[in-house]
Amino acid sequence: METNVLKRIFFDEHGHWDRFVAKHQGKLRANVLKEVEKFRGCGNPKNGFKLLVCEGCHDLRLVPYRCKGRFCTTCSCGETEEWARILEQDVFQVHHGHVIFTIDEGLRDVFLLHREKLLKDFMDEAVRIIKEYFEKKHKVTPGIIAGLHTFGARINFNPHVHMLVTMGGMKKSGEWKTYDFIPFEMLRKQWQTVVLKLIRRKLNDQEKKQVQSRLQSAYSENGEGFYVYAPKQKGNVKQQLGYIGRYMRRPAIALSRIEAYDGQMVTFRYRDKTNGKEKTETISVEEFIARLIRHIPDENFKTIRYYGVYSRRIKGLCKRLVSEWQKEARKWIVKAKRLLKRRTWSERIKEQTGKPPSCPKCECYYEYKGEVCLEKGVLQVKYAKCSVSRACLERMIQDVTGVKETKGSKEKEEATQRITKWRERDVYMSAV
């Protein structure tokens, strides 16, 4: 399928999203409407763009702004890769466990209906169980990065917590102690008790009456507790961290899993966890949209959180303490770089291909000349490197919006003439 299949499902000539909003008006969360609208405008030059010009043939390249939204699969893939890259360099270079805390199937709708009350504490409680085990049993503070997934393989609502846990921790003296075993079977019953208490604590009396039968069933039908497990890790530490990082930040559905869309029905592929077999499911577009938007988090809700020695407040201090200890013990654990920064688009392309983004016609490099952004709903030139670039950007604004200025200045006319000369020279050189 083409890469914009999700946009087609939402915004093609059938108008599925607009009809969905009209049908469920007043029931949709404000942030859902906001994120989907950002997704609609992602890559549209009417929301702003940058101008790149080839140094050799003067080919003009208009690069539209991206939405950077949490729902956009195009933007989230790049963000996930970059986050995982920084993660594998920034954490302690020790073995990490990938721990997953789940809940009973009957409680999923309870978390869906009361997500604003439960989901944040749901993450905190899962981390607390692991953290307290290390602190009480081994007198160390581990590093934990927790990620909340609200989706299952069939895009159904299935909240569970993925945790990246250091197999060991730091003592108060700064010494690092390694430990490779976590008693998951013992923690299952404890986790069940914590979840049931959390629901009773957060809901009011009326809400508790409505879910009481579900709570009783979840307790009686899970004699060994809720499922807690850790997939086996293969490869070196960096490979583990990169894989787990990408898995924790992945979107609810990858575009590659969408098999077909005929205007009314969507077919997608998933792996059945009960038998490990790959299956397909075909549902209506309305059902597909309803399942997908449930996983858009509330505004400012952090689906990735840091605890223990990875807590943002004390991470730097912990690294210094461990660094001092390892100099004496001659055990090198911390290998993280001091300065980590996000790569630009051109830097990512250069790392993948071995050279910066180049012109497909002459293979020369593109040069940044300026950009246009929205100001009070109107496209305006934010920056232009020279008068020729400004004139070119203003002409692009006219092409994008279809609105032409009635008045022109002498400088604009001269700059336009210079652009024309550029192109005439290119035609002449190609003919020679």
Short mmCIF file of C-alpha atoms in Angstrom, two decimals, residues 102-109 111 158 195 214 217-219 221-222 226-227:
data_model
loop_
_atom_site.label_atom_id
_atom_site.label_comp_id
_atom_site.label_asym_id
_atom_site.label_seq_id
_atom_site.Cartn_x
_atom_site.Cartn_y
_atom_site.Cartn_z
CA THR A 102 -0.68 -6.58 32.05
CA ILE A 103 -4.21 -6.63 33.48
CA ASP A 104 -7.30 -8.84 33.27
CA GLU A 105 -9.27 -8.52 30.04
CA GLY A 106 -12.43 -7.59 31.94
CA LEU A 107 -10.80 -4.46 33.38
CA ARG A 108 -9.83 -2.91 30.04
CA ASP A 109 -13.12 -1.03 29.63
CA PHE A 111 -9.46 1.94 32.23
CA ASN A 158 -5.49 -3.10 26.14
CA VAL A 195 -4.37 -2.74 40.36
CA ARG A 214 -15.72 -6.79 37.08
CA SER A 217 -14.29 -11.53 38.46
CA ALA A 218 -10.77 -10.22 37.87
CA TYR A 219 -9.79 -11.42 41.34
CA GLU A 221 -10.48 -15.77 37.71
CA ASN A 222 -6.77 -14.99 38.18
CA PHE A 226 -2.20 -10.78 36.60
CA TYR A 227 0.29 -11.74 33.92
#
